Structures are given as C-alpha cells and as structure tokens.
Amino acid sequence: MKKVLLLGFLICMTWSSPTLACTVNGKDWAGAVNGVLEAFKNGKYQDVKEIIKENIRVENGQEFQKLVSDLEEYEPDGFDKCRIFMREERPPIVEKLIFQFMGTDGNGIFVYLLVVDGGREFKSGIQILRVSTDIEDILKIWSNS
C-alpha cells in the first residue's frame, strides 16, 4: 500500500510541477529544447528563432514571424504552466515530444518537437517544430512522423 501511495505522490508531483514537467535532461539536444521551452514560458517568442536556427533551417521567415506575432497577441506574457504531453523515443537517434503550455487566462498551445541525437559525428538538435492551439493538428503531425 505504501508503494502505491508513494508512486501516486510522485506522479502527482511530476504533473503539478511546471519546472520538473517541462525540462529535458541527459540528451545532446536538451539545451536547445530547454531554451525553446523557456522562451515559450517567458513570452520571448522571438528567441525561439535564435535557438532553433542553429539546429534547423528556418525556410520561411515570414511564416515564422506570423507565428511570433500570433503568439504575442494570444499570450503576450508567456505561459505559466508547461508539461510533457507525449513523448516517444525511436532508438537510436530520434525522439518526438509534445509539450502543453497553459496561460493564467486558460489559453493554451501544444508544441511538437522532433529531435535528433547526432552523436559525435552529426549535429544534434531540433529538426521539426510545430505549434498549434488544436491538439488534433499536432497529433496528425505526430502520427505522420
């Protein structure tokens, strides 16, 4: 009985703590992912481009700028809650993650990331980043990647 209660407590701690639930560690790409997550949490959406440009090519600058403008209008001060919504590791090098962000006013977004661990010979980092207020949009991307 004590083990069940302890497990329940640990699960509750993970889901109720934004800091624990929205940090990734132990991977070569963790710094880039954590930087993106911090930018979303703090409403510094323009910083996302600076963080990911080293990892993925931002092909359409106007499209990204529209995303930033939309986010600044939708939740200008960032989001106060964040958690890992879904995570799947595809050994040896690929991992997919969906993060859920919620603001104090109830507004929320889902952020999909496809990350690659390049090891010693290739670059590690974020390969795909998608943002939506609709989980169905993100789940379509998830199932197609």
XYZ file of N, CA and C in Angstrom:
435
model
N 0.818 -1.188 0.000
C 0.000 0.000 0.000
C 0.869 1.262 0.000
N 1.978 1.224 0.764
C 2.863 2.381 0.821
C 3.485 2.661 -0.539
N 3.832 1.596 -1.280
C 4.429 1.783 -2.601
C 3.453 2.460 -3.551
N 2.192 2.065 -3.500
C 1.174 2.656 -4.364
C 0.989 4.131 -4.036
N 0.931 4.467 -2.748
C 0.781 5.859 -2.345
C 1.983 6.687 -2.765
N 3.177 6.140 -2.594
C 4.384 6.847 -2.990
C 4.401 7.069 -4.491
N 4.051 6.050 -5.268
C 4.004 6.187 -6.720
C 2.987 7.251 -7.118
N 1.817 7.231 -6.502
C 0.796 8.242 -6.771
C 1.283 9.637 -6.437
N 2.013 9.769 -5.340
C 2.565 11.056 -4.940
C 3.582 11.549 -5.962
N 4.464 10.658 -6.416
C 5.475 11.042 -7.400
C 4.839 11.448 -8.719
N 3.816 10.722 -9.156
C 3.120 11.092 -10.386
C 2.474 12.459 -10.220
N 1.845 12.688 -9.099
C 1.214 13.975 -8.818
C 2.251 15.094 -8.818
N 3.404 14.860 -8.218
C 4.464 15.860 -8.187
C 4.918 16.199 -9.595
N 5.072 15.194 -10.449
C 5.523 15.428 -11.815
C 4.517 16.268 -12.586
N 3.237 15.967 -12.470
C 2.219 16.687 -13.241
C 1.917 18.055 -12.662
N 2.147 18.272 -11.377
C 1.783 19.556 -10.789
C 2.938 20.544 -10.768
N 4.139 20.101 -11.052
C 5.287 20.993 -11.003
C 5.711 21.398 -12.406
N 5.478 22.659 -12.801
C 5.840 23.093 -14.139
C 7.328 22.974 -14.421
N 8.173 23.200 -13.422
C 9.602 23.139 -13.644
C 10.046 21.717 -13.961
N 9.607 20.754 -13.159
C 10.001 19.375 -13.395
C 9.409 18.826 -14.688
N 8.174 19.170 -14.960
C 7.465 18.575 -16.083
C 7.846 19.193 -17.417
N 8.582 20.279 -17.414
C 8.883 20.960 -18.668
C 10.381 21.163 -18.850
N 11.148 20.178 -18.460
C 12.597 20.222 -18.614
C 13.059 18.866 -19.126
N 13.971 18.898 -20.073
C 14.525 17.664 -20.619
C 16.016 17.670 -20.317
N 16.529 16.567 -19.808
C 17.947 16.483 -19.461
C 18.563 15.207 -20.013
N 19.888 15.204 -20.068
C 20.609 13.994 -20.407
C 20.746 13.690 -21.885
N 20.383 14.618 -22.742
C 20.500 14.405 -24.187
C 21.343 15.530 -24.772
N 21.999 15.253 -25.901
C 22.800 16.285 -26.554
C 21.958 17.492 -26.960
N 20.709 17.261 -27.287
C 19.826 18.325 -27.763
C 19.045 19.002 -26.639
N 19.265 18.609 -25.398
C 18.476 19.131 -24.271
C 18.589 20.650 -24.137
N 19.757 21.207 -24.376
C 19.930 22.659 -24.251
C 19.040 23.432 -25.203
N 18.975 22.988 -26.457
C 18.124 23.659 -27.444
C 16.652 23.520 -27.073
N 16.238 22.322 -26.689
C 14.833 22.093 -26.326
C 14.467 22.918 -25.096
N 15.294 22.896 -24.074
C 15.005 23.666 -22.863
C 14.990 25.165 -23.143
N 15.832 25.619 -24.067
C 15.816 27.029 -24.461
C 14.504 27.420 -25.118
N 13.997 26.560 -26.002
C 12.707 26.803 -26.654
C 11.590 26.820 -25.612
N 11.611 25.867 -24.695
C 10.574 25.796 -23.666
C 10.580 27.044 -22.782
N 11.762 27.510 -22.409
C 11.875 28.734 -21.601
C 11.334 29.938 -22.361
N 11.642 30.016 -23.654
C 11.154 31.137 -24.464
C 9.630 31.164 -24.490
N 9.010 30.006 -24.661
C 7.546 29.945 -24.644
C 6.995 30.303 -23.264
N 7.610 29.785 -22.221
C 7.120 30.071 -20.869
C 7.220 31.558 -20.539
N 8.263 32.218 -21.033
C 8.501 33.622 -20.692
C 7.941 34.609 -21.708
N 7.302 34.121 -22.756
C 6.745 35.017 -23.767
C 7.795 35.654 -24.655
N 8.983 35.062 -24.718
C 10.070 35.590 -25.554
C 10.126 34.778 -26.849
N 9.036 34.883 -27.602
C 8.848 34.030 -28.777
C 9.895 34.277 -29.860
N 10.373 35.512 -29.979
C 11.392 35.819 -30.982
C 12.680 35.047 -30.690
N 12.941 34.745 -29.419
C 14.141 33.992 -29.046
C 14.134 32.578 -29.621
N 12.950 32.037 -29.882
C 12.847 30.675 -30.421
C 13.608 30.570 -31.737
N 13.472 31.577 -32.582
C 14.160 31.559 -33.880
C 15.673 31.511 -33.693
N 16.175 32.283 -32.745
C 17.611 32.288 -32.484
C 18.088 30.930 -31.973
N 17.274 30.289 -31.164
C 17.647 28.989 -30.601
C 17.628 27.907 -31.666
N 16.575 27.886 -32.491
C 16.452 26.787 -33.450
C 17.232 27.000 -34.731
N 17.648 28.218 -35.025
C 18.327 28.433 -36.306
C 19.629 27.650 -36.405
N 20.215 27.343 -35.266
C 21.428 26.538 -35.275
C 21.117 25.067 -35.530
N 19.883 24.683 -35.317
C 19.501 23.287 -35.432
C 18.747 22.975 -36.712
N 17.795 23.812 -37.076
C 17.030 23.581 -38.297
C 17.019 24.847 -39.127
N 16.855 24.678 -40.398
C 16.806 25.822 -41.295
C 15.396 26.415 -41.235
N 15.306 27.677 -40.937
C 14.018 28.360 -40.949
C 13.820 28.850 -42.372
N 13.045 28.082 -43.142
C 12.917 28.367 -44.564
C 12.055 29.582 -44.856
N 10.983 29.754 -44.119
C 10.064 30.831 -44.417
C 10.029 31.804 -43.250
N 10.834 32.850 -43.340
C 10.912 33.829 -42.268
C 9.592 34.532 -42.009
N 8.817 34.791 -43.071
C 7.519 35.454 -42.902
C 6.557 34.560 -42.123
N 6.576 33.263 -42.404
C 5.709 32.326 -41.690
C 6.072 32.293 -40.206
N 7.364 32.274 -39.918
C 7.793 32.264 -38.521
C 7.411 33.573 -37.837
N 7.589 34.694 -38.529
C 7.242 35.985 -37.938
C 5.748 36.070 -37.648
N 4.925 35.460 -38.499
C 3.481 35.421 -38.248
C 3.190 34.601 -36.991
N 3.894 33.475 -36.831
C 3.737 32.665 -35.621
C 4.069 33.490 -34.383
N 5.183 34.214 -34.432
C 5.589 35.050 -33.298
C 4.522 36.106 -33.011
N 4.042 36.778 -34.057
C 3.008 37.811 -33.878
C 1.736 37.224 -33.282
N 1.330 36.059 -33.792
C 0.125 35.403 -33.271
C 0.283 35.041 -31.797
N 1.453 34.516 -31.435
C 1.697 34.144 -30.037
C 1.740 35.370 -29.130
N 2.351 36.449 -29.622
C 2.412 37.677 -28.823
C 1.021 38.248 -28.581
N 0.128 38.077 -29.545
C -1.249 38.536 -29.375
C -2.044 37.568 -28.489
N -1.818 36.277 -28.682
C -2.570 35.236 -27.979
C -2.226 35.176 -26.494
N -0.936 35.210 -26.197
C -0.468 35.104 -24.801
C 0.814 35.929 -24.671
N 0.694 37.274 -24.578
C 1.863 38.157 -24.651
C 2.912 37.946 -23.559
N 2.501 37.499 -22.395
C 3.454 37.346 -21.292
C 3.976 35.927 -21.128
N 3.639 35.065 -22.057
C 4.080 33.683 -21.955
C 3.067 32.835 -21.203
N 3.487 31.643 -20.888
C 2.599 30.651 -20.281
C 3.133 30.275 -18.912
N 2.245 30.137 -17.943
C 2.709 29.855 -16.586
C 2.783 28.370 -16.265
N 2.199 27.518 -17.111
C 2.255 26.075 -16.872
C 2.745 25.368 -18.129
N 3.516 24.329 -17.907
C 4.041 23.538 -19.017
C 4.212 22.102 -18.544
N 3.914 21.164 -19.437
C 4.171 19.755 -19.121
C 4.435 18.997 -20.413
N 5.119 17.876 -20.267
C 5.292 16.974 -21.402
C 3.977 16.234 -21.565
N 3.369 16.375 -22.725
C 2.074 15.772 -23.011
C 2.250 14.365 -23.583
N 3.189 14.224 -24.514
C 3.513 12.912 -25.096
C 5.004 12.885 -25.404
N 5.562 11.683 -25.325
C 6.986 11.519 -25.618
C 7.206 10.121 -26.159
N 7.955 10.038 -27.244
C 8.273 8.733 -27.824
C 9.716 8.750 -28.311
N 10.474 7.787 -27.842
C 11.856 7.654 -28.276
C 11.920 6.583 -29.347
N 12.592 6.906 -30.433
C 12.798 5.941 -31.512
C 14.300 5.700 -31.637
N 14.772 4.732 -30.881
C 16.213 4.471 -30.861
C 16.743 4.177 -32.258
N 17.951 4.517 -32.560
C 18.916 5.052 -31.607
C 18.991 6.575 -31.555
N 18.378 7.311 -32.513
C 18.694 8.744 -32.536
C 17.511 9.710 -32.505
N 16.292 9.271 -32.705
C 15.163 10.190 -32.860
C 14.243 10.149 -31.641
N 13.736 11.324 -31.274
C 12.740 11.412 -30.214
C 11.687 12.445 -30.617
N 10.424 12.114 -30.328
C 9.306 13.024 -30.588
C 8.726 13.446 -29.244
N 8.401 14.741 -29.140
C 7.835 15.264 -27.901
C 6.700 16.231 -28.213
N 5.662 16.197 -27.388
C 4.618 17.217 -27.428
C 4.557 17.834 -26.039
N 4.656 19.154 -26.004
C 4.537 19.900 -24.755
C 3.223 20.667 -24.764
N 2.591 20.750 -23.617
C 1.369 21.529 -23.468
C 1.681 22.725 -22.574
N 1.327 23.908 -23.048
C 1.501 25.144 -22.287
C 0.131 25.730 -21.991
N -0.048 26.244 -20.771
C -1.303 26.898 -20.379
C -0.988 28.241 -19.735
N -1.774 29.246 -20.099
C -1.641 30.570 -19.508
C -2.612 30.744 -18.357
N -2.450 31.825 -17.621
C -3.324 32.082 -16.475
C -4.766 32.326 -16.898
N -4.967 32.779 -18.134
C -6.321 33.050 -18.621
C -6.971 31.831 -19.268
N -6.286 30.692 -19.221
C -6.834 29.464 -19.797
C -6.432 29.208 -21.232
N -5.762 30.177 -21.873
C -5.263 29.952 -23.230
C -4.163 28.906 -23.195
N -4.112 28.083 -24.222
C -3.088 27.055 -24.256
C -2.612 26.763 -25.660
N -1.426 26.194 -25.740
C -0.870 25.755 -27.017
C -0.217 24.391 -26.817
N -0.022 23.709 -27.933
C 0.730 22.467 -27.967
C 1.933 22.695 -28.870
N 3.091 22.230 -28.428
C 4.330 22.380 -29.191
C 4.871 20.992 -29.489
N 5.037 20.698 -30.784
C 5.581 19.417 -31.232
C 7.037 19.629 -31.603
N 7.900 18.758 -31.124
C 9.318 18.791 -31.471
C 9.772 17.409 -31.915
N 10.492 17.365 -33.015
C 11.194 16.156 -33.436
C 12.670 16.482 -33.277
N 13.355 15.719 -32.448
C 14.763 15.992 -32.168
C 15.617 14.790 -32.559
N 16.861 15.094 -32.906
C 17.791 14.064 -33.350
C 19.064 14.164 -32.531
N 19.540 13.020 -32.073
C 20.820 12.934 -31.382
C 21.856 12.542 -32.420
N 22.711 13.474 -32.765
C 23.682 13.243 -33.825
C 24.913 12.477 -33.404
N 25.034 12.216 -32.121
C 26.225 11.519 -31.656
C 27.456 12.388 -31.827
N 28.577 11.764 -32.078
C 29.833 12.511 -32.199
C 30.068 13.072 -33.594
N 29.412 12.498 -34.595
C 29.744 12.871 -35.964
C 28.724 13.765 -36.651
N 27.520 13.860 -36.120
C 26.478 14.658 -36.749
C 25.918 15.645 -35.738
N 25.265 16.662 -36.245
C 24.689 17.688 -35.389
C 23.431 17.180 -34.691
N 23.336 17.439 -33.406
C 22.142 17.109 -32.630
C 21.252 18.340 -32.556
N 19.956 18.116 -32.404
C 19.079 19.258 -32.187
C 17.678 19.064 -32.705
N 16.955 20.169 -32.712
C 15.560 20.194 -33.139
C 15.510 20.161 -34.660
N 14.775 19.215 -35.198
C 14.615 19.115 -36.645
C 13.266 19.656 -37.110
N 12.229 19.475 -36.298
C 10.896 19.973 -36.632
C 10.302 20.618 -35.388
N 9.700 21.783 -35.569
C 8.984 22.469 -34.502
C 7.650 22.930 -35.071
N 6.564 22.553 -34.432
C 5.222 22.976 -34.845
C 4.454 23.421 -33.606
N 3.620 24.434 -33.771
C 2.834 24.989 -32.670
C 1.384 25.089 -33.110
N 0.469 24.714 -32.225
C -0.956 24.839 -32.519
C -1.750 24.933 -31.217
N -2.910 25.564 -31.311
C -3.839 25.567 -30.181
C -4.719 24.327 -30.212
N -4.655 23.576 -31.298
C -5.512 22.400 -31.501
C -4.675 21.123 -31.419
N -4.937 20.295 -30.424
C -4.174 19.054 -30.254
C -4.323 18.140 -31.461
N -5.456 18.190 -32.142
C -5.648 17.328 -33.312
C -4.650 17.653 -34.416
N -4.351 18.935 -34.615
C -3.335 19.320 -35.602
C -1.988 18.700 -35.254
N -1.636 18.771 -33.992
C -0.349 18.250 -33.535
C -0.318 16.727 -33.617
N -1.415 16.074 -33.281
C -1.457 14.608 -33.339
C -1.353 14.096 -34.776
N -1.839 14.856 -35.745
C -1.671 14.473 -37.156
C -0.197 14.490 -37.532
N 0.498 15.528 -37.102
C 1.938 15.609 -37.363
C 2.649 14.461 -36.658
N 2.263 14.202 -35.416
C 2.850 13.116 -34.623
C 2.728 11.790 -35.360
N 1.536 11.496 -35.847
C 1.305 10.189 -36.474
C 1.979 10.075 -37.836
N 2.298 11.199 -38.467
C 2.948 11.168 -39.778
C 4.465 11.249 -39.697
N 5.009 11.358 -38.502
C 6.475 11.470 -38.408
C 7.084 10.242 -37.767
